[in-house]
PDB file of C-alpha atoms and ligand atoms in Angstrom:
ATOM      1  CA  MET H   1      16.059  55.007 -48.105  1.00 88.00           C
ATOM      2  CA  ARG H   2      19.732  54.454 -48.856  1.00 96.00           C
ATOM      3  CA  ARG H   3      21.831  55.256 -45.776  1.00 97.00           C
ATOM      4  CA  LYS H   4      25.432  56.080 -45.003  1.00 98.00           C
ATOM      5  CA  ILE H   5      26.557  53.368 -42.590  1.00 98.00           C
ATOM      6  CA  VAL H   6      29.931  52.738 -40.999  1.00 98.00           C
ATOM      7  CA  ALA H   7      29.792  49.479 -39.062  1.00 98.00           C
ATOM      8  CA  GLY H   8      32.546  48.109 -36.842  1.00 98.00           C
ATOM      9  CA  ASN H   9      32.976  44.348 -36.660  1.00 98.00           C
ATOM     10  CA  TRP H  10      34.996  43.802 -33.509  1.00 98.00           C
ATOM     11  CA  LYS H  11      35.207  40.049 -34.181  1.00 98.00           C
ATOM     12  CA  MET H  12      36.612  38.098 -31.194  1.00 98.00           C
ATOM     13  CA  ASN H  13      38.512  41.061 -29.775  1.00 98.00           C
ATOM     14  CA  THR H  14      38.397  43.051 -26.515  1.00 98.00           C
ATOM     15  CA  THR H  15      37.326  42.024 -23.054  1.00 98.00           C
ATOM     16  CA  VAL H  16      33.958  43.345 -21.912  1.00 98.00           C
ATOM     17  CA  ALA H  17      35.727  46.156 -19.999  1.00 98.00           C
ATOM     18  CA  GLU H  18      37.801  47.102 -23.058  1.00 98.00           C
ATOM     19  CA  GLY H  19      34.737  46.966 -25.283  1.00 98.00           C
ATOM     20  CA  VAL H  20      32.746  49.231 -22.964  1.00 98.00           C
ATOM     21  CA  ALA H  21      35.682  51.675 -22.831  1.00 98.00           C
ATOM     22  CA  LEU H  22      35.852  51.696 -26.652  1.00 98.00           C
ATOM     23  CA  ALA H  23      32.108  52.249 -26.898  1.00 98.00           C
ATOM     24  CA  LYS H  24      32.325  55.154 -24.446  1.00 98.00           C
ATOM     25  CA  GLU H  25      35.126  56.723 -26.491  1.00 98.00           C
ATOM     26  CA  LEU H  26      32.913  56.492 -29.570  1.00 98.00           C
ATOM     27  CA  VAL H  27      29.951  58.047 -27.772  1.00 98.00           C
ATOM     28  CA  ALA H  28      32.166  60.915 -26.605  1.00 98.00           C
ATOM     29  CA  ALA H  29      33.317  61.528 -30.188  1.00 98.00           C
ATOM     30  CA  MET H  30      29.878  61.414 -31.804  1.00 97.00           C
ATOM     31  CA  SER H  31      29.694  65.198 -32.145  1.00 96.00           C
ATOM     32  CA  GLN H  32      32.501  64.861 -34.728  1.00 95.00           C
ATOM     33  CA  VAL H  33      30.465  62.478 -36.888  1.00 96.00           C
ATOM     34  CA  PRO H  34      28.239  64.036 -39.568  1.00 96.00           C
ATOM     35  CA  SER H  35      24.580  63.700 -38.579  1.00 95.00           C
ATOM     36  CA  ASP H  36      23.666  61.712 -41.683  1.00 96.00           C
ATOM     37  CA  VAL H  37      26.268  59.010 -40.965  1.00 97.00           C
ATOM     38  CA  ASN H  38      25.009  55.996 -39.001  1.00 98.00           C
ATOM     39  CA  LEU H  39      27.534  54.245 -36.780  1.00 98.00           C
ATOM     40  CA  VAL H  40      27.023  50.605 -35.871  1.00 98.00           C
ATOM     41  CA  VAL H  41      29.142  48.490 -33.518  1.00 98.00           C
ATOM     42  CA  ALA H  42      29.196  44.701 -33.550  1.00 99.00           C
ATOM     43  CA  PRO H  43      30.944  43.465 -30.399  1.00 98.00           C
ATOM     44  CA  PRO H  44      31.118  39.808 -29.317  1.00 98.00           C
ATOM     45  CA  PHE H  45      27.876  38.311 -27.941  1.00 98.00           C
ATOM     46  CA  VAL H  46      28.887  38.541 -24.281  1.00 98.00           C
ATOM     47  CA  HIS H  47      29.546  42.297 -24.636  1.00 98.00           C
ATOM     48  CA  LEU H  48      26.200  43.173 -26.177  1.00 98.00           C
ATOM     49  CA  THR H  49      24.322  44.103 -23.009  1.00 98.00           C
ATOM     50  CA  SER H  50      27.148  46.177 -21.514  1.00 98.00           C
ATOM     51  CA  VAL H  51      28.047  47.870 -24.782  1.00 98.00           C
ATOM     52  CA  GLY H  52      24.319  48.442 -25.382  1.00 98.00           C
ATOM     53  CA  GLU H  53      24.184  50.273 -22.041  1.00 98.00           C
ATOM     54  CA  ALA H  54      27.292  52.314 -22.907  1.00 98.00           C
ATOM     55  CA  ILE H  55      25.841  53.540 -26.221  1.00 98.00           C
ATOM     56  CA  LYS H  56      22.303  54.093 -24.900  1.00 98.00           C
ATOM     57  CA  GLY H  57      20.977  57.519 -25.839  1.00 97.00           C
ATOM     58  CA  SER H  58      23.641  57.980 -28.547  1.00 98.00           C
ATOM     59  CA  LYS H  59      23.137  57.553 -32.273  1.00 96.00           C
ATOM     60  CA  ILE H  60      25.283  54.404 -32.319  1.00 98.00           C
ATOM     61  CA  ALA H  61      23.395  51.223 -33.142  1.00 98.00           C
ATOM     62  CA  LEU H  62      24.125  47.753 -31.815  1.00 98.00           C
ATOM     63  CA  SER H  63      24.762  44.727 -33.997  1.00 98.00           C
ATOM     64  CA  ALA H  64      25.503  41.079 -33.341  1.00 98.00           C
ATOM     65  CA  GLN H  65      28.103  39.280 -35.441  1.00 98.00           C
ATOM     66  CA  ASN H  66      25.967  36.209 -36.072  1.00 98.00           C
ATOM     67  CA  CYS H  67      22.752  34.463 -35.033  1.00 98.00           C
ATOM     68  CA  ALA H  68      21.512  30.890 -34.947  1.00 98.00           C
ATOM     69  CA  ASP H  69      19.762  29.221 -37.880  1.00 98.00           C
ATOM     70  CA  GLN H  70      17.129  27.852 -35.466  1.00 98.00           C
ATOM     71  CA  PRO H  71      14.553  29.790 -33.464  1.00 98.00           C
ATOM     72  CA  LYS H  72      15.151  28.056 -30.097  1.00 98.00           C
ATOM     73  CA  GLY H  73      15.839  24.763 -28.423  1.00 98.00           C
ATOM     74  CA  ALA H  74      18.627  22.255 -27.920  1.00 98.00           C
ATOM     75  CA  PHE H  75      21.403  23.962 -29.890  1.00 98.00           C
ATOM     76  CA  THR H  76      24.244  24.272 -27.408  1.00 98.00           C
ATOM     77  CA  GLY H  77      26.350  27.373 -27.800  1.00 97.00           C
ATOM     78  CA  GLU H  78      24.018  29.123 -30.225  1.00 98.00           C
ATOM     79  CA  VAL H  79      22.278  32.498 -29.814  1.00 98.00           C
ATOM     80  CA  ALA H  80      18.828  33.014 -31.342  1.00 98.00           C
ATOM     81  CA  ALA H  81      17.734  36.073 -33.302  1.00 98.00           C
ATOM     82  CA  ASN H  82      14.905  36.854 -30.869  1.00 98.00           C
ATOM     83  CA  MET H  83      17.398  36.901 -27.967  1.00 98.00           C
ATOM     84  CA  LEU H  84      19.468  39.480 -29.825  1.00 98.00           C
ATOM     85  CA  ALA H  85      16.438  41.606 -30.642  1.00 98.00           C
ATOM     86  CA  GLY H  86      15.388  41.315 -27.002  1.00 98.00           C
ATOM     87  CA  ILE H  87      18.578  42.954 -25.724  1.00 98.00           C
ATOM     88  CA  GLY H  88      18.415  45.855 -28.159  1.00 98.00           C
ATOM     89  CA  CYS H  89      20.329  44.692 -31.231  1.00 98.00           C
ATOM     90  CA  GLN H  90      19.169  46.424 -34.391  1.00 98.00           C
ATOM     91  CA  TYR H  91      21.494  44.659 -36.819  1.00 98.00           C
ATOM     92  CA  VAL H  92      23.113  41.271 -37.264  1.00 99.00           C
ATOM     93  CA  ILE H  93      26.058  40.471 -39.532  1.00 98.00           C
ATOM     94  CA  LEU H  94      25.298  37.352 -41.600  1.00 98.00           C
ATOM     95  CA  GLY H  95      27.477  35.389 -43.991  1.00 98.00           C
ATOM     96  CA  HIS H  96      30.793  36.926 -42.976  1.00 98.00           C
ATOM     97  CA  SER H  97      33.565  35.156 -44.883  1.00 97.00           C
ATOM     98  CA  GLU H  98      35.099  33.955 -41.617  1.00 97.00           C
ATOM     99  CA  ARG H  99      31.799  32.215 -40.793  1.00 98.00           C
ATOM    100  CA  ARG H 100      31.647  30.717 -44.287  1.00 97.00           C
ATOM    101  CA  GLN H 101      35.317  29.624 -44.260  1.00 96.00           C
ATOM    102  CA  TYR H 102      35.888  28.459 -40.684  1.00 97.00           C
ATOM    103  CA  TYR H 103      32.404  27.359 -39.624  1.00 97.00           C
ATOM    104  CA  GLY H 104      31.122  25.950 -42.896  1.00 97.00           C
ATOM    105  CA  GLU H 105      28.182  28.302 -43.303  1.00 97.00           C
ATOM    106  CA  THR H 106      26.357  27.553 -46.525  1.00 98.00           C
ATOM    107  CA  SER H 107      23.700  29.430 -48.424  1.00 98.00           C
ATOM    108  CA  ALA H 108      21.089  27.062 -46.946  1.00 98.00           C
ATOM    109  CA  THR H 109      22.162  27.989 -43.398  1.00 98.00           C
ATOM    110  CA  LEU H 110      22.152  31.643 -44.323  1.00 98.00           C
ATOM    111  CA  VAL H 111      18.653  31.503 -45.801  1.00 98.00           C
ATOM    112  CA  ALA H 112      17.432  30.218 -42.408  1.00 98.00           C
ATOM    113  CA  LYS H 113      19.398  32.853 -40.460  1.00 98.00           C
ATOM    114  CA  MET H 114      18.180  35.613 -42.770  1.00 98.00           C
ATOM    115  CA  ALA H 115      14.538  34.618 -42.269  1.00 98.00           C
ATOM    116  CA  LEU H 116      14.888  34.497 -38.478  1.00 98.00           C
ATOM    117  CA  ALA H 117      16.744  37.810 -38.333  1.00 98.00           C
ATOM    118  CA  LEU H 118      14.079  39.548 -40.413  1.00 98.00           C
ATOM    119  CA  GLU H 119      11.199  37.920 -38.503  1.00 98.00           C
ATOM    120  CA  ASN H 120      12.654  39.333 -35.311  1.00 98.00           C
ATOM    121  CA  GLY H 121      13.101  42.842 -36.657  1.00 98.00           C
ATOM    122  CA  LEU H 122      16.889  42.694 -37.028  1.00 98.00           C
ATOM    123  CA  GLN H 123      18.473  44.309 -40.073  1.00 98.00           C
ATOM    124  CA  PRO H 124      20.874  41.804 -41.588  1.00 98.00           C
ATOM    125  CA  ILE H 125      24.229  43.061 -42.851  1.00 98.00           C
ATOM    126  CA  TYR H 126      24.713  40.334 -45.441  1.00 98.00           C
ATOM    127  CA  CYS H 127      28.346  39.790 -46.476  1.00 98.00           C
ATOM    128  CA  VAL H 128      29.404  38.578 -49.896  1.00 98.00           C
ATOM    129  CA  GLY H 129      32.788  38.439 -51.596  1.00 98.00           C
ATOM    130  CA  GLU H 130      35.179  36.308 -53.561  1.00 97.00           C
ATOM    131  CA  MET H 131      38.330  34.474 -52.489  1.00 96.00           C
ATOM    132  CA  LYS H 132      41.707  35.435 -53.893  1.00 93.00           C
ATOM    133  CA  ASP H 133      41.840  32.625 -56.460  1.00 93.00           C
ATOM    134  CA  GLU H 134      38.323  33.379 -57.608  1.00 95.00           C
ATOM    135  CA  ARG H 135      39.340  36.991 -58.276  1.00 94.00           C
ATOM    136  CA  LEU H 136      42.480  35.871 -60.098  1.00 91.00           C
ATOM    137  CA  ASP H 137      40.409  33.471 -62.203  1.00 94.00           C
ATOM    138  CA  ASN H 138      38.015  36.305 -63.004  1.00 94.00           C
ATOM    139  CA  LYS H 139      35.148  34.503 -61.290  1.00 97.00           C
ATOM    140  CA  HIS H 140      34.322  37.259 -58.812  1.00 97.00           C
ATOM    141  CA  PHE H 141      31.118  38.330 -60.546  1.00 98.00           C
ATOM    142  CA  ASP H 142      29.827  34.731 -60.664  1.00 98.00           C
ATOM    143  CA  VAL H 143      30.674  34.107 -57.012  1.00 98.00           C
ATOM    144  CA  VAL H 144      28.995  37.258 -55.774  1.00 98.00           C
ATOM    145  CA  LYS H 145      25.980  36.673 -58.012  1.00 98.00           C
ATOM    146  CA  ALA H 146      25.483  33.180 -56.574  1.00 98.00           C
ATOM    147  CA  GLN H 147      25.833  34.457 -52.984  1.00 98.00           C
ATOM    148  CA  ILE H 148      23.221  37.145 -53.643  1.00 98.00           C
ATOM    149  CA  GLU H 149      20.816  34.907 -55.574  1.00 98.00           C
ATOM    150  CA  GLU H 150      20.961  31.942 -53.213  1.00 98.00           C
ATOM    151  CA  VAL H 151      20.342  33.899 -50.028  1.00 98.00           C
ATOM    152  CA  LEU H 152      18.453  37.059 -50.984  1.00 98.00           C
ATOM    153  CA  PHE H 153      16.320  36.139 -53.968  1.00 98.00           C
ATOM    154  CA  GLY H 154      13.805  34.199 -51.846  1.00 98.00           C
ATOM    155  CA  LEU H 155      12.970  37.339 -49.851  1.00 98.00           C
ATOM    156  CA  THR H 156       9.942  39.491 -50.487  1.00 98.00           C
ATOM    157  CA  PRO H 157      10.614  43.036 -51.729  1.00 97.00           C
ATOM    158  CA  GLU H 158       9.478  44.296 -48.302  1.00 97.00           C
ATOM    159  CA  GLN H 159      12.058  42.061 -46.567  1.00 98.00           C
ATOM    160  CA  MET H 160      14.775  43.046 -49.034  1.00 98.00           C
ATOM    161  CA  GLY H 161      14.169  46.659 -48.033  1.00 97.00           C
ATOM    162  CA  HIS H 162      15.595  45.836 -44.581  1.00 98.00           C
ATOM    163  CA  VAL H 163      18.792  44.145 -45.794  1.00 98.00           C
ATOM    164  CA  VAL H 164      22.157  45.903 -45.903  1.00 98.00           C
ATOM    165  CA  ILE H 165      24.732  44.253 -48.177  1.00 98.00           C
ATOM    166  CA  ALA H 166      28.475  44.301 -47.513  1.00 98.00           C
ATOM    167  CA  TYR H 167      30.850  43.463 -50.364  1.00 98.00           C
ATOM    168  CA  GLU H 168      34.023  42.109 -48.759  1.00 97.00           C
ATOM    169  CA  PRO H 169      36.630  40.585 -51.073  1.00 96.00           C
ATOM    170  CA  VAL H 170      38.126  37.868 -48.894  1.00 94.00           C
ATOM    171  CA  TRP H 171      41.648  38.623 -50.106  1.00 93.00           C
ATOM    172  CA  ALA H 172      41.302  42.129 -48.669  1.00 91.00           C
ATOM    173  CA  ILE H 173      40.029  41.185 -45.188  1.00 90.00           C
ATOM    174  CA  GLY H 174      42.664  41.790 -42.537  1.00 85.00           C
ATOM    175  CA  THR H 175      45.435  41.645 -45.140  1.00 87.00           C
ATOM    176  CA  GLY H 176      46.188  45.334 -45.628  1.00 82.00           C
ATOM    177  CA  LEU H 177      45.233  44.903 -49.273  1.00 83.00           C
ATOM    178  CA  THR H 178      42.244  46.953 -50.341  1.00 82.00           C
ATOM    179  CA  ALA H 179      40.222  46.766 -53.495  1.00 85.00           C
ATOM    180  CA  THR H 180      40.801  49.837 -55.618  1.00 92.00           C
ATOM    181  CA  SER H 181      37.841  52.148 -55.655  1.00 94.00           C
ATOM    182  CA  GLU H 182      37.325  51.089 -59.301  1.00 95.00           C
ATOM    183  CA  GLN H 183      37.298  47.385 -58.401  1.00 94.00           C
ATOM    184  CA  ALA H 184      34.924  47.989 -55.490  1.00 96.00           C
ATOM    185  CA  GLU H 185      32.592  50.303 -57.402  1.00 97.00           C
ATOM    186  CA  GLU H 186      32.399  47.844 -60.300  1.00 97.00           C
ATOM    187  CA  ILE H 187      31.135  45.075 -58.010  1.00 97.00           C
ATOM    188  CA  HIS H 188      28.865  47.370 -56.000  1.00 98.00           C
ATOM    189  CA  ALA H 189      27.188  48.566 -59.206  1.00 98.00           C
ATOM    190  CA  PHE H 190      26.881  44.939 -60.303  1.00 98.00           C
ATOM    191  CA  ILE H 191      25.211  43.997 -56.992  1.00 98.00           C
ATOM    192  CA  ARG H 192      22.813  46.929 -57.263  1.00 98.00           C
ATOM    193  CA  LYS H 193      21.878  45.812 -60.778  1.00 98.00           C
ATOM    194  CA  LEU H 194      21.212  42.255 -59.551  1.00 98.00           C
ATOM    195  CA  ILE H 195      18.897  43.676 -56.883  1.00 98.00           C
ATOM    196  CA  ALA H 196      17.188  45.942 -59.436  1.00 98.00           C
ATOM    197  CA  ASP H 197      16.597  43.084 -61.870  1.00 98.00           C
ATOM    198  CA  LYS H 198      15.012  40.960 -59.144  1.00 98.00           C
ATOM    199  CA  PHE H 199      13.296  43.450 -56.836  1.00 98.00           C
ATOM    200  CA  GLY H 200      12.904  46.566 -58.959  1.00 97.00           C
ATOM    201  CA  LYS H 201      14.774  49.812 -59.439  1.00 97.00           C
ATOM    202  CA  GLN H 202      13.509  51.582 -56.323  1.00 98.00           C
ATOM    203  CA  ILE H 203      14.518  48.841 -53.888  1.00 98.00           C
ATOM    204  CA  ALA H 204      17.945  48.677 -55.530  1.00 98.00           C
ATOM    205  CA  GLU H 205      18.363  52.449 -55.347  1.00 98.00           C
ATOM    206  CA  ASP H 206      17.414  52.391 -51.675  1.00 98.00           C
ATOM    207  CA  CYS H 207      19.681  49.445 -50.826  1.00 98.00           C
ATOM    208  CA  THR H 208      22.692  50.317 -48.673  1.00 98.00           C
ATOM    209  CA  ILE H 209      25.811  48.537 -49.936  1.00 98.00           C
ATOM    210  CA  LEU H 210      28.958  48.697 -47.792  1.00 98.00           C
ATOM    211  CA  TYR H 211      32.553  47.938 -48.716  1.00 97.00           C
ATOM    212  CA  GLY H 212      34.701  45.871 -46.350  1.00 96.00           C
ATOM    213  CA  GLY H 213      38.321  44.742 -46.509  1.00 95.00           C
ATOM    214  CA  SER H 214      41.157  46.723 -44.897  1.00 93.00           C
ATOM    215  CA  CYS H 215      39.129  49.903 -45.051  1.00 95.00           C
ATOM    216  CA  LYS H 216      40.862  52.582 -42.991  1.00 95.00           C
ATOM    217  CA  PRO H 217      41.101  56.353 -42.683  1.00 96.00           C
ATOM    218  CA  SER H 218      43.631  56.568 -45.523  1.00 95.00           C
ATOM    219  CA  ASN H 219      41.431  54.890 -48.138  1.00 95.00           C
ATOM    220  CA  ALA H 220      37.851  55.375 -46.916  1.00 97.00           C
ATOM    221  CA  LYS H 221      37.403  58.754 -48.536  1.00 96.00           C
ATOM    222  CA  GLU H 222      38.181  57.484 -52.029  1.00 96.00           C
ATOM    223  CA  LEU H 223      35.990  54.402 -51.557  1.00 96.00           C
ATOM    224  CA  PHE H 224      33.042  56.309 -50.072  1.00 97.00           C
ATOM    225  CA  ALA H 225      33.142  58.824 -52.934  1.00 96.00           C
ATOM    226  CA  CYS H 226      32.033  56.071 -55.362  1.00 97.00           C
ATOM    227  CA  PRO H 227      28.364  56.328 -56.342  1.00 97.00           C
ATOM    228  CA  ASP H 228      27.441  52.778 -55.312  1.00 98.00           C
ATOM    229  CA  ILE H 229      29.510  52.565 -52.111  1.00 98.00           C
ATOM    230  CA  ASP H 230      27.414  53.735 -49.185  1.00 98.00           C
ATOM    231  CA  GLY H 231      29.875  53.124 -46.378  1.00 98.00           C
ATOM    232  CA  GLY H 232      32.012  50.452 -44.818  1.00 98.00           C
ATOM    233  CA  LEU H 233      32.084  47.317 -42.728  1.00 98.00           C
ATOM    234  CA  ILE H 234      35.266  47.814 -40.773  1.00 98.00           C
ATOM    235  CA  GLY H 235      37.268  45.134 -38.945  1.00 97.00           C
ATOM    236  CA  GLY H 236      40.710  46.043 -37.598  1.00 96.00           C
ATOM    237  CA  ALA H 237      40.287  49.807 -37.832  1.00 97.00           C
ATOM    238  CA  SER H 238      37.080  49.698 -35.783  1.00 98.00           C
ATOM    239  CA  LEU H 239      39.053  48.731 -32.687  1.00 98.00           C
ATOM    240  CA  LYS H 240      40.655  52.183 -32.449  1.00 98.00           C
ATOM    241  CA  ALA H 241      38.085  54.881 -31.733  1.00 98.00           C
ATOM    242  CA  ALA H 242      40.085  57.595 -33.534  1.00 98.00           C
ATOM    243  CA  ASP H 243      40.374  55.528 -36.713  1.00 98.00           C
ATOM    244  CA  PHE H 244      36.736  54.447 -36.671  1.00 98.00           C
ATOM    245  CA  ILE H 245      35.577  58.039 -36.198  1.00 98.00           C
ATOM    246  CA  ALA H 246      37.954  59.228 -38.945  1.00 97.00           C
ATOM    247  CA  ILE H 247      36.423  56.647 -41.292  1.00 98.00           C
ATOM    248  CA  ALA H 248      32.944  57.902 -40.375  1.00 98.00           C
ATOM    249  CA  GLN H 249      34.110  61.409 -41.275  1.00 97.00           C
ATOM    250  CA  SER H 250      35.390  60.282 -44.655  1.00 96.00           C
ATOM    251  CA  TYR H 251      32.243  61.235 -46.484  1.00 93.00           C
ATOM    252  CA  THR H 252      33.023  64.887 -45.975  1.00 61.00           C
ATOM    253  CA  ILE H 253      36.393  65.788 -44.515  1.00 46.00           C
ATOM    254  CA  SER H 254      39.445  67.096 -46.323  1.00 42.00           C
ATOM    255  CA  ASP H 255      42.735  65.218 -46.687  1.00 44.00           C
ATOM    256  CA  ASP H 256      44.352  67.584 -44.160  1.00 43.00           C
ATOM    257  CA  ALA H 257      41.964  66.451 -41.476  1.00 43.00           C
ATOM    258  CA  LEU H 258      43.156  62.882 -41.960  1.00 44.00           C
ATOM    259  CA  ASP H 259      46.724  63.753 -40.917  1.00 45.00           C
ATOM    260  CA  GLY H 260      47.762  61.877 -37.826  1.00 41.00           C
ATOM    261  CA  VAL H 261      45.437  58.912 -38.178  1.00 41.00           C
ATOM    262  CA  SER H 262      47.010  55.612 -38.995  1.00 42.00           C
ATOM    263  CA  GLY H 263      46.981  54.590 -42.612  1.00 38.00           C
ATOM    264  CA  GLY H 264      48.163  51.557 -44.488  1.00 35.00           C
ATOM    265  CA  SER H 265      49.209  50.168 -47.785  1.00 34.00           C
ATOM    266  CA  LYS H 266      47.133  50.850 -50.816  1.00 38.00           C
ATOM    267  CA  ILE H 267      45.916  48.130 -53.018  1.00 37.00           C
ATOM    268  CA  ILE H 268      46.368  46.212 -55.146  1.00 46.00           C
ATOM    269  CA  MET H 269      45.538  42.859 -56.590  1.00 50.00           C
ATOM    270  CA  PRO H 270      46.751  39.845 -54.693  1.00 55.00           C
ATOM    271  CA  ALA H 271      49.386  37.722 -56.373  1.00 57.00           C
ATOM    272  CA  ARG H 272      49.165  33.957 -56.625  1.00 56.00           C
ATOM    273  CA  ASP H 273      51.110  32.144 -53.888  1.00 56.00           C
TER     274      ASP H 273
HETATM  275  C1  PEP D 301      35.791  42.359 -41.824  1.00 58.31           C
HETATM  276  O1  PEP D 301      36.210  41.325 -41.331  1.00 58.31           O
HETATM  277  O2  PEP D 301      34.566  42.520 -41.967  1.00 58.31           O
HETATM  278  C2  PEP D 301      36.763  43.359 -42.245  1.00 58.31           C
HETATM  279  C3  PEP D 301      36.392  44.216 -43.137  1.00 58.31           C
HETATM  280  O3  PEP D 301      37.995  43.287 -41.665  1.00 58.31           O
HETATM  281  P1  PEP D 301      39.238  44.278 -41.926  1.00 58.31           P
HETATM  282  O4  PEP D 301      38.696  45.687 -41.989  1.00 58.31           O
HETATM  283  O5  PEP D 301      40.144  44.075 -40.766  1.00 58.31           O
HETATM  284  O6  PEP D 301      39.844  43.879 -43.236  1.00 58.31           O
END
């Protein structure tokens, strides 16, 4: 079943105390979030237990930002998928562009992480997206296609049913630039078609595909109104409870209700340096 999901990727931000306070603010505001919208928070590893406690009993789900590509053993500094499942994580973000860019994650690594996440009952939020130059060279479809094929096409249809996809153009992440709703919808529809061609129409229809990249209260409504955009993976704006909640309300609320929440620049295409 396709779901409306708004997921907050806190990245390497907040102390445990700040993260717990943010989680509590979100819990307190949950009555303002439409019942069919699923909120997910992805704090740093060391926050997971405390934030998990803070959101217990609420409708907010817990996600990790990464997991190891090995099940256990001598891998210093790594955290295994079964450890995450064991402390109550329901989701894990995989293939975030920062992991690909700064930590050299390849499709081969991600295939291993994907398998371990699924084996342990975690729902992967699998990130794909092109770099600025790839967009400017009109290669974005090819890049996204390869990222989808290399990591998802080895899954069974049953496994694919548990995967959430996040399209995050790298040039839009943390830059204040946002894909236009037309640019985002075009790629989301393309991703859904790739999934349909490989796994069948029903699995593609049921697949939740999120947009990520400077999504905020001022642009979420337009993005979420697109037929193939089912929600957002939110970085910066997830660190302010009011903004995150306003984004979660963007499926339904009027423009007036957005007054007073922080906005940002709209689009457009990046320019070459
Ligand atoms: C992200 O890193 O997943 C992200 C979408 O970040 P931001 O919203 O800050 O662009």
